[in-house]
mmCIF file of C-alpha atoms in Angstrom:
data_model
loop_
_atom_site.group_PDB
_atom_site.id
_atom_site.type_symbol
_atom_site.label_atom_id
_atom_site.label_comp_id
_atom_site.label_asym_id
_atom_site.label_seq_id
_atom_site.Cartn_x
_atom_site.Cartn_y
_atom_site.Cartn_z
ATOM 1 C CA MET A 1 -17.138 -76.094 -49.109
ATOM 2 C CA SER A 2 -18.324 -74.006 -52.036
ATOM 3 C CA THR A 3 -16.298 -73.048 -55.060
ATOM 4 C CA LEU A 4 -16.703 -70.037 -57.356
ATOM 5 C CA ILE A 5 -15.195 -70.457 -60.819
ATOM 6 C CA VAL A 6 -14.606 -66.962 -62.174
ATOM 7 C CA LEU A 7 -14.401 -67.775 -65.852
ATOM 8 C CA ALA A 8 -12.792 -65.152 -68.084
ATOM 9 C CA HIS A 9 -12.660 -66.281 -71.694
ATOM 10 C CA PRO A 10 -13.490 -63.625 -74.346
ATOM 11 C CA ASP A 11 -14.839 -66.261 -76.757
ATOM 12 C CA LEU A 12 -15.728 -69.428 -74.867
ATOM 13 C CA ALA A 13 -17.716 -70.791 -77.826
ATOM 14 C CA ALA A 14 -14.482 -70.908 -79.877
ATOM 15 C CA SER A 15 -12.435 -72.466 -77.091
ATOM 16 C CA ARG A 16 -12.056 -76.208 -77.125
ATOM 17 C CA THR A 17 -10.033 -76.472 -73.878
ATOM 18 C CA ASN A 18 -11.626 -73.885 -71.627
ATOM 19 C CA ALA A 19 -15.055 -75.042 -72.738
ATOM 20 C CA ALA A 20 -14.176 -78.639 -71.852
ATOM 21 C CA LEU A 21 -12.803 -77.625 -68.441
ATOM 22 C CA THR A 22 -15.920 -75.558 -67.743
ATOM 23 C CA ASP A 23 -18.232 -78.373 -68.827
ATOM 24 C CA ALA A 24 -16.348 -80.756 -66.499
ATOM 25 C CA VAL A 25 -17.162 -78.687 -63.373
ATOM 26 C CA ARG A 26 -20.398 -76.874 -64.227
ATOM 27 C CA THR A 27 -22.687 -79.434 -62.590
ATOM 28 C CA GLU A 28 -20.492 -80.320 -59.611
ATOM 29 C CA PRO A 29 -22.255 -79.842 -56.253
ATOM 30 C CA GLY A 30 -21.202 -76.642 -54.503
ATOM 31 C CA VAL A 31 -19.684 -75.167 -57.659
ATOM 32 C CA THR A 32 -20.821 -71.913 -59.272
ATOM 33 C CA VAL A 33 -19.463 -71.099 -62.685
ATOM 34 C CA HIS A 34 -19.562 -67.322 -63.259
ATOM 35 C CA ASP A 35 -18.754 -66.305 -66.842
ATOM 36 C CA LEU A 36 -17.516 -62.726 -66.698
ATOM 37 C CA TYR A 37 -17.703 -62.128 -70.478
ATOM 38 C CA ALA A 38 -21.320 -63.339 -70.583
ATOM 39 C CA ALA A 39 -22.219 -61.252 -67.494
ATOM 40 C CA TYR A 40 -20.406 -58.088 -68.571
ATOM 41 C CA PRO A 41 -20.087 -57.802 -72.343
ATOM 42 C CA ASP A 42 -19.888 -54.037 -71.883
ATOM 43 C CA PHE A 43 -17.161 -54.337 -69.193
ATOM 44 C CA ARG A 44 -19.437 -52.560 -66.662
ATOM 45 C CA ILE A 45 -18.825 -54.710 -63.609
ATOM 46 C CA ASP A 46 -21.418 -54.780 -60.829
ATOM 47 C CA VAL A 47 -18.883 -54.628 -58.021
ATOM 48 C CA ALA A 48 -21.414 -55.200 -55.181
ATOM 49 C CA ARG A 49 -22.742 -58.322 -56.921
ATOM 50 C CA GLU A 50 -19.234 -59.677 -57.488
ATOM 51 C CA GLN A 51 -18.259 -59.047 -53.875
ATOM 52 C CA ARG A 52 -21.402 -60.893 -52.675
ATOM 53 C CA LEU A 53 -20.389 -63.859 -54.886
ATOM 54 C CA LEU A 54 -16.917 -63.888 -53.338
ATOM 55 C CA LEU A 55 -18.341 -63.733 -49.823
ATOM 56 C CA ALA A 56 -20.692 -66.618 -50.548
ATOM 57 C CA HIS A 57 -17.916 -69.048 -51.535
ATOM 58 C CA ASP A 58 -14.996 -70.606 -49.707
ATOM 59 C CA ARG A 59 -12.723 -71.205 -52.710
ATOM 60 C CA ILE A 60 -12.225 -68.954 -55.707
ATOM 61 C CA VAL A 61 -10.823 -70.302 -58.996
ATOM 62 C CA LEU A 62 -9.799 -67.822 -61.655
ATOM 63 C CA GLN A 63 -10.087 -69.720 -64.969
ATOM 64 C CA PHE A 64 -8.741 -68.074 -68.103
ATOM 65 C CA PRO A 65 -6.544 -68.485 -71.164
ATOM 66 C CA PHE A 66 -2.997 -67.227 -70.604
ATOM 67 C CA TYR A 67 -2.741 -63.914 -72.502
ATOM 68 C CA TRP A 68 0.667 -62.283 -72.916
ATOM 69 C CA TYR A 69 1.809 -63.707 -69.573
ATOM 70 C CA SER A 70 -1.296 -62.485 -67.813
ATOM 71 C CA ALA A 71 -5.086 -62.575 -67.732
ATOM 72 C CA PRO A 72 -7.628 -61.340 -70.305
ATOM 73 C CA PRO A 73 -8.610 -57.681 -69.956
ATOM 74 C CA LEU A 74 -12.000 -58.195 -68.287
ATOM 75 C CA LEU A 75 -10.472 -60.347 -65.544
ATOM 76 C CA LYS A 76 -7.821 -57.663 -64.957
ATOM 77 C CA ALA A 77 -10.571 -55.033 -64.674
ATOM 78 C CA TRP A 78 -12.496 -57.355 -62.340
ATOM 79 C CA LEU A 79 -9.475 -57.749 -60.086
ATOM 80 C CA ASP A 80 -8.886 -53.985 -60.042
ATOM 81 C CA GLU A 81 -12.508 -53.110 -59.254
ATOM 82 C CA VAL A 82 -13.812 -55.970 -57.132
ATOM 83 C CA LEU A 83 -10.800 -56.563 -54.871
ATOM 84 C CA ALA A 84 -11.162 -53.039 -53.553
ATOM 85 C CA TYR A 85 -9.490 -51.305 -50.613
ATOM 86 C CA ASP A 86 -11.362 -51.962 -47.365
ATOM 87 C CA PHE A 87 -12.974 -55.049 -48.927
ATOM 88 C CA ALA A 88 -10.087 -57.293 -49.957
ATOM 89 C CA TYR A 89 -7.217 -55.425 -48.317
ATOM 90 C CA GLY A 90 -6.499 -52.321 -46.257
ATOM 91 C CA SER A 91 -7.271 -51.471 -42.645
ATOM 92 C CA GLN A 92 -10.850 -52.775 -42.970
ATOM 93 C CA GLY A 93 -10.251 -55.212 -45.826
ATOM 94 C CA SER A 94 -10.583 -58.662 -44.337
ATOM 95 C CA ALA A 95 -13.576 -60.000 -46.319
ATOM 96 C CA LEU A 96 -11.540 -62.686 -48.096
ATOM 97 C CA HIS A 97 -9.276 -63.734 -45.233
ATOM 98 C CA GLY A 98 -8.960 -67.512 -45.053
ATOM 99 C CA LYS A 99 -10.472 -68.227 -48.450
ATOM 100 C CA VAL A 100 -8.546 -70.141 -51.119
ATOM 101 C CA LEU A 101 -7.517 -68.634 -54.460
ATOM 102 C CA ARG A 102 -6.409 -70.828 -57.332
ATOM 103 C CA VAL A 103 -5.624 -70.046 -60.949
ATOM 104 C CA ALA A 104 -6.660 -72.468 -63.664
ATOM 105 C CA THR A 105 -5.134 -71.417 -66.976
ATOM 106 C CA THR A 106 -4.462 -72.751 -70.451
ATOM 107 C CA ALA A 107 -1.446 -72.011 -72.574
ATOM 108 C CA GLY A 108 -0.976 -72.570 -76.276
ATOM 109 C CA GLY A 109 2.674 -73.462 -76.024
ATOM 110 C CA GLY A 110 3.996 -76.689 -74.616
ATOM 111 C CA GLU A 111 5.585 -76.860 -71.176
ATOM 112 C CA ASP A 112 9.048 -77.030 -72.810
ATOM 113 C CA LEU A 113 8.549 -73.468 -74.029
ATOM 114 C CA TYR A 114 7.914 -72.263 -70.467
ATOM 115 C CA ARG A 115 11.242 -72.930 -68.752
ATOM 116 C CA PRO A 116 14.683 -71.391 -68.364
ATOM 117 C CA GLY A 117 16.221 -71.522 -71.848
ATOM 118 C CA GLY A 118 12.811 -71.952 -73.490
ATOM 119 C CA LEU A 119 11.125 -69.385 -75.698
ATOM 120 C CA ASN A 120 9.120 -67.869 -72.783
ATOM 121 C CA ARG A 121 12.042 -68.154 -70.308
ATOM 122 C CA PHE A 122 9.959 -68.882 -67.193
ATOM 123 C CA PRO A 123 7.547 -71.586 -66.049
ATOM 124 C CA VAL A 124 3.896 -70.505 -66.113
ATOM 125 C CA ARG A 125 3.809 -70.875 -62.308
ATOM 126 C CA ASP A 126 6.459 -68.149 -62.060
ATOM 127 C CA LEU A 127 4.628 -65.914 -64.493
ATOM 128 C CA LEU A 128 1.498 -66.250 -62.298
ATOM 129 C CA LEU A 129 3.274 -64.927 -59.167
ATOM 130 C CA PRO A 130 1.223 -61.664 -59.234
ATOM 131 C CA PHE A 131 -1.830 -63.809 -58.384
ATOM 132 C CA ASP A 132 0.073 -65.265 -55.437
ATOM 133 C CA ALA A 133 0.881 -61.718 -54.299
ATOM 134 C CA THR A 134 -2.793 -60.749 -54.709
ATOM 135 C CA ALA A 135 -3.899 -63.712 -52.571
ATOM 136 C CA HIS A 136 -1.327 -62.799 -49.907
ATOM 137 C CA LEU A 137 -2.452 -59.152 -49.783
ATOM 138 C CA ALA A 138 -6.103 -60.295 -49.415
ATOM 139 C CA GLY A 139 -5.267 -62.795 -46.658
ATOM 140 C CA MET A 140 -6.129 -65.766 -48.900
ATOM 141 C CA HIS A 141 -4.338 -69.063 -49.300
ATOM 142 C CA TYR A 142 -2.841 -69.346 -52.816
ATOM 143 C CA ALA A 143 -3.280 -72.898 -54.049
ATOM 144 C CA GLU A 144 -1.046 -74.506 -56.668
ATOM 145 C CA PRO A 145 -2.107 -73.309 -60.142
ATOM 146 C CA PHE A 146 -3.725 -75.768 -62.547
ATOM 147 C CA VAL A 147 -2.076 -75.334 -65.944
ATOM 148 C CA VAL A 148 -2.906 -77.030 -69.236
ATOM 149 C CA HIS A 149 -0.097 -76.600 -71.798
ATOM 150 C CA GLY A 150 -0.154 -77.092 -75.547
ATOM 151 C CA VAL A 151 -3.893 -76.736 -75.860
ATOM 152 C CA ARG A 152 -3.992 -76.550 -79.633
ATOM 153 C CA VAL A 153 -2.281 -79.899 -80.026
ATOM 154 C CA LEU A 154 -4.062 -81.836 -77.269
ATOM 155 C CA SER A 155 -5.602 -85.076 -78.459
ATOM 156 C CA ASP A 156 -9.197 -85.815 -77.481
ATOM 157 C CA ASP A 157 -7.862 -88.249 -74.853
ATOM 158 C CA GLU A 158 -5.452 -85.671 -73.433
ATOM 159 C CA LEU A 159 -8.249 -83.089 -73.263
ATOM 160 C CA ALA A 160 -10.540 -85.570 -71.541
ATOM 161 C CA GLU A 161 -7.766 -86.322 -69.013
ATOM 162 C CA ALA A 162 -7.236 -82.599 -68.401
ATOM 163 C CA ALA A 163 -10.965 -82.096 -67.810
ATOM 164 C CA ALA A 164 -11.117 -85.081 -65.432
ATOM 165 C CA ARG A 165 -8.161 -83.791 -63.448
ATOM 166 C CA TYR A 166 -9.696 -80.339 -63.240
ATOM 167 C CA ARG A 167 -13.008 -81.802 -62.048
ATOM 168 C CA ALA A 168 -11.142 -83.866 -59.418
ATOM 169 C CA LEU A 169 -9.228 -80.794 -58.280
ATOM 170 C CA VAL A 170 -12.400 -78.714 -57.937
ATOM 171 C CA ARG A 171 -14.277 -81.614 -56.328
ATOM 172 C CA GLU A 172 -11.519 -82.319 -53.804
ATOM 173 C CA GLY A 173 -10.571 -78.702 -53.158
ATOM 174 C CA GLU A 174 -7.086 -78.791 -51.742
ATOM 175 C CA ALA A 175 -6.230 -82.345 -52.822
ATOM 176 C CA GLU A 176 -3.559 -82.096 -55.467
ATOM 177 C CA ALA A 177 -4.778 -83.373 -58.819
ATOM 178 C CA GLY A 178 -1.641 -82.149 -60.567
ATOM 179 C CA ASN A 179 -1.097 -80.190 -63.706
ATOM 180 C CA VAL A 180 -1.756 -81.393 -67.190
ATOM 181 C CA PRO A 181 1.208 -80.728 -69.465
ATOM 182 C CA GLY A 182 -0.454 -81.718 -72.685
ATOM 183 C CA ARG A 183 1.887 -82.662 -75.491
ATOM 184 C CA LEU A 184 5.221 -81.098 -74.553
ATOM 185 C CA PRO A 185 6.762 -80.518 -77.991
ATOM 186 C CA GLY A 186 5.053 -77.990 -80.155
ATOM 187 C CA PRO A 187 5.164 -74.441 -81.453
ATOM 188 C CA ALA A 188 4.394 -71.463 -79.260
ATOM 189 C CA MET A 189 0.789 -70.490 -79.701
ATOM 190 C CA ALA A 190 -1.313 -67.709 -78.279
ATOM 191 C CA GLY A 191 -4.754 -68.182 -76.825
ATOM 192 C CA ALA A 192 -6.503 -71.259 -75.634
#
């Protein structure tokens, strides 16, 4: 099975965690890493090209830093434009039926901040439910999200473990490699 990693980080060169995750899967057989910000610095998305990429892969992973409880702006634009009516949904929109969609995201705050009673009130999985709804509308299977918490306080060993778990998850497809909580205590931080 083939996997398309749709990478959406506005400044990957400045990202320790997303860069490590990307490096961990870039050379895996059957994996295509597609960096949206490198491909479309002007935000002019080639919809036909993107749809061909989706059709050519069995599994789609949306990898991005968690921005204000959502995705970075280019990924949002990509979703709006590429998952078009009569392609991804609608009376003729069955192109993605049966494919797998997974979110791989990084959060600055520790997992303890993403829970009832925590600063952010909800687990990241709950805040990602719009992606679940998107997968459902497109006839895709929504796989358990891969979340790395506390990215700014991860030790080198914790980062290496997160990258290894991500590689295993991508390599094994549906096998559960689990989430990487990072160091749970820590201040809330934006970006990743």
